XYZ file of C-alpha atoms in Angstrom:
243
model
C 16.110 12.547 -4.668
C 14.566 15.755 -2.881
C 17.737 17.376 -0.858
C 15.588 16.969 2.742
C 14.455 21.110 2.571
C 10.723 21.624 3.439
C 8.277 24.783 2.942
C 7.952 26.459 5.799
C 4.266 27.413 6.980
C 1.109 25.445 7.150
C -0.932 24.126 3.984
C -4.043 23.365 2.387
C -4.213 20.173 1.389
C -5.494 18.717 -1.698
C -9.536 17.911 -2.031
C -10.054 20.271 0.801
C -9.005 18.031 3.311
C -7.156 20.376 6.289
C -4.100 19.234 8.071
C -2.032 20.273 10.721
C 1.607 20.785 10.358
C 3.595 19.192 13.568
C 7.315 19.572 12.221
C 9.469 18.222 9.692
C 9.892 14.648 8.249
C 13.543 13.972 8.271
C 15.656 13.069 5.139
C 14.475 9.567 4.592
C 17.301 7.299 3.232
C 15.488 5.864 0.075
C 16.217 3.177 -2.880
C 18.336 4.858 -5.622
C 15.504 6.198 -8.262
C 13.082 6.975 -5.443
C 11.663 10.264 -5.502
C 10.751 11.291 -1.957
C 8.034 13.568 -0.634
C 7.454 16.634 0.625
C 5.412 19.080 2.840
C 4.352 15.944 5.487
C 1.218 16.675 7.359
C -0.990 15.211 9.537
C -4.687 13.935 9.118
C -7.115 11.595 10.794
C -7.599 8.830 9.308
C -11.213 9.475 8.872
C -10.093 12.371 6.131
C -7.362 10.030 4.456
C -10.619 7.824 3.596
C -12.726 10.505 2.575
C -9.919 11.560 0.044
C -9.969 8.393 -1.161
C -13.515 7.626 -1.633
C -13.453 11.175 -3.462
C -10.764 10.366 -6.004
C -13.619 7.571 -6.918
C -16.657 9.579 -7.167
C -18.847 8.027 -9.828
C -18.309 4.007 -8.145
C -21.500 2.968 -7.699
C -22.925 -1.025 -7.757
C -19.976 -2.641 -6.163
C -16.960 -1.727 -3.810
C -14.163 0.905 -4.306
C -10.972 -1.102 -4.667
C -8.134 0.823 -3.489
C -4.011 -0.179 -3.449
C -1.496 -0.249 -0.477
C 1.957 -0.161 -1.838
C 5.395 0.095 -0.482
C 8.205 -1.596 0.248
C 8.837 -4.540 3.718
C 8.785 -3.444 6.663
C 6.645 -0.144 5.451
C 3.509 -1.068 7.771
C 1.086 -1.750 4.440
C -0.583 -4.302 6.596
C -1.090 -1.994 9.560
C -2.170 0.964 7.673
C -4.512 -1.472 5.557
C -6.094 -2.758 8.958
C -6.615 0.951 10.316
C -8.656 1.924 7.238
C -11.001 -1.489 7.798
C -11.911 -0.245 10.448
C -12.630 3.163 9.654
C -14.962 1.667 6.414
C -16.573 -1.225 9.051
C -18.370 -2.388 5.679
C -14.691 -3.407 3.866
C -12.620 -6.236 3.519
C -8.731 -6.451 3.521
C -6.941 -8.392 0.619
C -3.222 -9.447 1.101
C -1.321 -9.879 -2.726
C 0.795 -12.232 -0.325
C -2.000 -14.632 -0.869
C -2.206 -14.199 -4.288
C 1.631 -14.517 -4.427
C 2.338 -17.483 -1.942
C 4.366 -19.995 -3.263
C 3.653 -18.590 -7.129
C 6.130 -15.686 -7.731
C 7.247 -12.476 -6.128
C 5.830 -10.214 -8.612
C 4.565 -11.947 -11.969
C 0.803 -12.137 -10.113
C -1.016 -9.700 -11.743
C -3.263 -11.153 -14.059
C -4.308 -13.702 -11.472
C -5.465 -10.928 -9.200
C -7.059 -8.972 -11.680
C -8.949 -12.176 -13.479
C -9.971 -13.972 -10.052
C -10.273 -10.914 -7.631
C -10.275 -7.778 -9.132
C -13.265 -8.505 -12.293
C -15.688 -10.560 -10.141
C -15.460 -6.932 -7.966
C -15.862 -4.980 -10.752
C -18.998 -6.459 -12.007
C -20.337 -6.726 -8.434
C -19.763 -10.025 -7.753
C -18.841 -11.634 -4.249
C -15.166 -13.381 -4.549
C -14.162 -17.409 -3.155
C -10.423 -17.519 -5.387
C -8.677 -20.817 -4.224
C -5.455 -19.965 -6.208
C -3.726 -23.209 -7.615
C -0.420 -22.825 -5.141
C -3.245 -23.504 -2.369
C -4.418 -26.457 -4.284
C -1.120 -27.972 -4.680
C 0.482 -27.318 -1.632
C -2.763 -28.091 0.797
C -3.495 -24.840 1.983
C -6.663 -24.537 3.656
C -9.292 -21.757 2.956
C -9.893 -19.549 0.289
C -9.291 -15.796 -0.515
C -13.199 -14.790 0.156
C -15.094 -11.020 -0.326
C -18.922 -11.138 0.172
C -21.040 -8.894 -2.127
C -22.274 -5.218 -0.777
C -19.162 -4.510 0.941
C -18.288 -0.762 0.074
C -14.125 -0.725 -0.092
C -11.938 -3.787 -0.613
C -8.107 -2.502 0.347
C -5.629 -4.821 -1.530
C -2.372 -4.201 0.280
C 1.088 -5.556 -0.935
C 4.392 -4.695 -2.833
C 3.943 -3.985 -6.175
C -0.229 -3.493 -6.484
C 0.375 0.071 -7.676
C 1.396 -0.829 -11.595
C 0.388 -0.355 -14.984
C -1.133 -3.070 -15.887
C -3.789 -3.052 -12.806
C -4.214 0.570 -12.815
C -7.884 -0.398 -15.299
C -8.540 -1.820 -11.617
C -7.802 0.313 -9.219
C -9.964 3.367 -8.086
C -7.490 4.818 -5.905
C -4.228 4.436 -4.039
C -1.387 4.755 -1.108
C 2.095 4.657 -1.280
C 4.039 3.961 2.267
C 7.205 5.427 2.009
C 9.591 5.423 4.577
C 13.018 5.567 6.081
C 15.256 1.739 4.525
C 16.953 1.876 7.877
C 14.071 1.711 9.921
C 12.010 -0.145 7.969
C 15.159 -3.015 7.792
C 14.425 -2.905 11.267
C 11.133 -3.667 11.614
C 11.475 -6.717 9.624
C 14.368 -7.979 11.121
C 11.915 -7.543 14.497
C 9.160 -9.337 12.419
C 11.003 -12.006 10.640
C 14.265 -12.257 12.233
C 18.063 -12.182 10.809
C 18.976 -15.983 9.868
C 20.999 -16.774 7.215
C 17.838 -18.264 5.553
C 15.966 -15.175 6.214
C 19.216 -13.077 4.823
C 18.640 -14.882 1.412
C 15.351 -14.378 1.183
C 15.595 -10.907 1.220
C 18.335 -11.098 -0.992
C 16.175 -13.207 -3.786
C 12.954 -10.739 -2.865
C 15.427 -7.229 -3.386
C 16.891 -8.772 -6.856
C 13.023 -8.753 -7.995
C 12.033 -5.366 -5.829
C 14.557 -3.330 -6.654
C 14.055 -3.435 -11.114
C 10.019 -3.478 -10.195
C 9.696 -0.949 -8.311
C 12.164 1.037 -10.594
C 10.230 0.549 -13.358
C 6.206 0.916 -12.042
C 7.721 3.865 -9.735
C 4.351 3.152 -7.858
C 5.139 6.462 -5.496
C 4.580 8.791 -8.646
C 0.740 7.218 -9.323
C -0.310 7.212 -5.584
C -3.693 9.084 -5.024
C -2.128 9.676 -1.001
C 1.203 9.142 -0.113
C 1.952 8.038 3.642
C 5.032 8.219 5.673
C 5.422 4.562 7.236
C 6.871 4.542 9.986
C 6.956 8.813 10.761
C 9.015 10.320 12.920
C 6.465 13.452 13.003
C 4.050 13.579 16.269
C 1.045 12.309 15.714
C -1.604 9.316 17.389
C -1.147 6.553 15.670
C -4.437 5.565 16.508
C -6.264 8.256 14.796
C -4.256 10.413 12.487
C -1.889 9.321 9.506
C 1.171 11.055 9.009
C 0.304 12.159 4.678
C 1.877 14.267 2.051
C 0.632 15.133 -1.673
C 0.822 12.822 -4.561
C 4.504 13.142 -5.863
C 5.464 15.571 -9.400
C 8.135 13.743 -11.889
């Protein structure tokens, strides 16, 4: 893990996109294994999505697909909803759909075969996964044709055996404490609610170990930041990580 030091000065980053320089991310407290970033800057998030259209130049006859990983309590749903609406023409896809009442993390050939191929050749998406079928859930997991980005937020999107599908990605990483926090503000603290997190961390922990999804990130985000910024406009962004 990086000791917390940061170059001083203001930089140029990547694919000519400029940011501003506004202080120092602190020291984040991360999983054991977890690499953190460096040299934390701020963008709008107008140039976030032009970096990540550019890492996809040659996409043309159906929608960029594009991941948003990182662990609960990150803001992956947030961030995704922020970037719909800077890309008006693009949908949102939650892998919590995919994964409801199916499995944590073993969901990745039913996104790709369902969601992620009809894309890829173009096609417009209605995936009624069999957990709906069996359990009653209403609706279906729906992306009309033409639309120019799909964003498929969730833990664990960023892996190996999806990266075929992928064009480009994010990585939230952030602060355990705070982002323990958050959930416990979203989902509460009850001894149910304890065990789940217990069952999801036994599964997290080993997965994320092993797909180490914040070394193949095409933009790495702090979520939450601590570095002043508007959260309605600007991201808080640092380069892809070096192993």
């Amino acid at each position: 893990m990086h000791d917390g030091s940061r170059a001083p000065g203001w930089d140029r980053p990547p694919h000519g996109i400029i940011g501003r320089r506004r202080g120092y991310e602190p020291s984040m407290r991360l999983h054991p294994g977890e690499t953190e970033a460096v040299g934390w800057r701020v963008v709008t998030v107008f140039d976030a999505v032009r970096q990540l259209r550019d890492a996809s130049p040659d996409v043309t006859g159906r929608p960029r697909v594009i991941a948003i990983d990182g662990r609960g309590g990150a803001g992956k749903t947030t961030l995704a909803e922020r970037l719909r609406r800077a890309e008006p023409n693009s949908v949102v896809v939650h892998t919590d759909d995919v994964a409801w009442n199916h499995a944590c993390f073993d969901w990745g050939a039913v996104l790709a075969e369902n969601i992620l191929r009809p894309l890829h050749r173009g096609e417009p998406v209605n995936f009624r996964p069999d957990a709906w079928v069996r359990h009653d859930r209403l609706g279906s997991i729906t992306i009309p044709a033409g639309v120019d980005f799909v964003w498929v937020e969730g833990t664990g999107i960023i892996r190996d055996e999806l990266d075929p599908w992928l064009d480009a990605s994010v990585y939230l990483q952030g602060d355990l404490d705070e982002q323990e926090r958050l959930l416990i503000a979203r989902d509460g603290d009850s001894a149910e609610q304890q065990e789940h997190v217990t069952n999801w961390l036994r599964e997290e922990l080993p997965f994320m170990l092993r797909e180490r999804p914040w070394s193949r990130a095409t933009l790495i985000v702090a979520g939450p930041s601590q570095i002043d910024h508007d959260p309605d406009t600007e991201l808080v962004v640092a380069s892809p990580i070096s192993l």
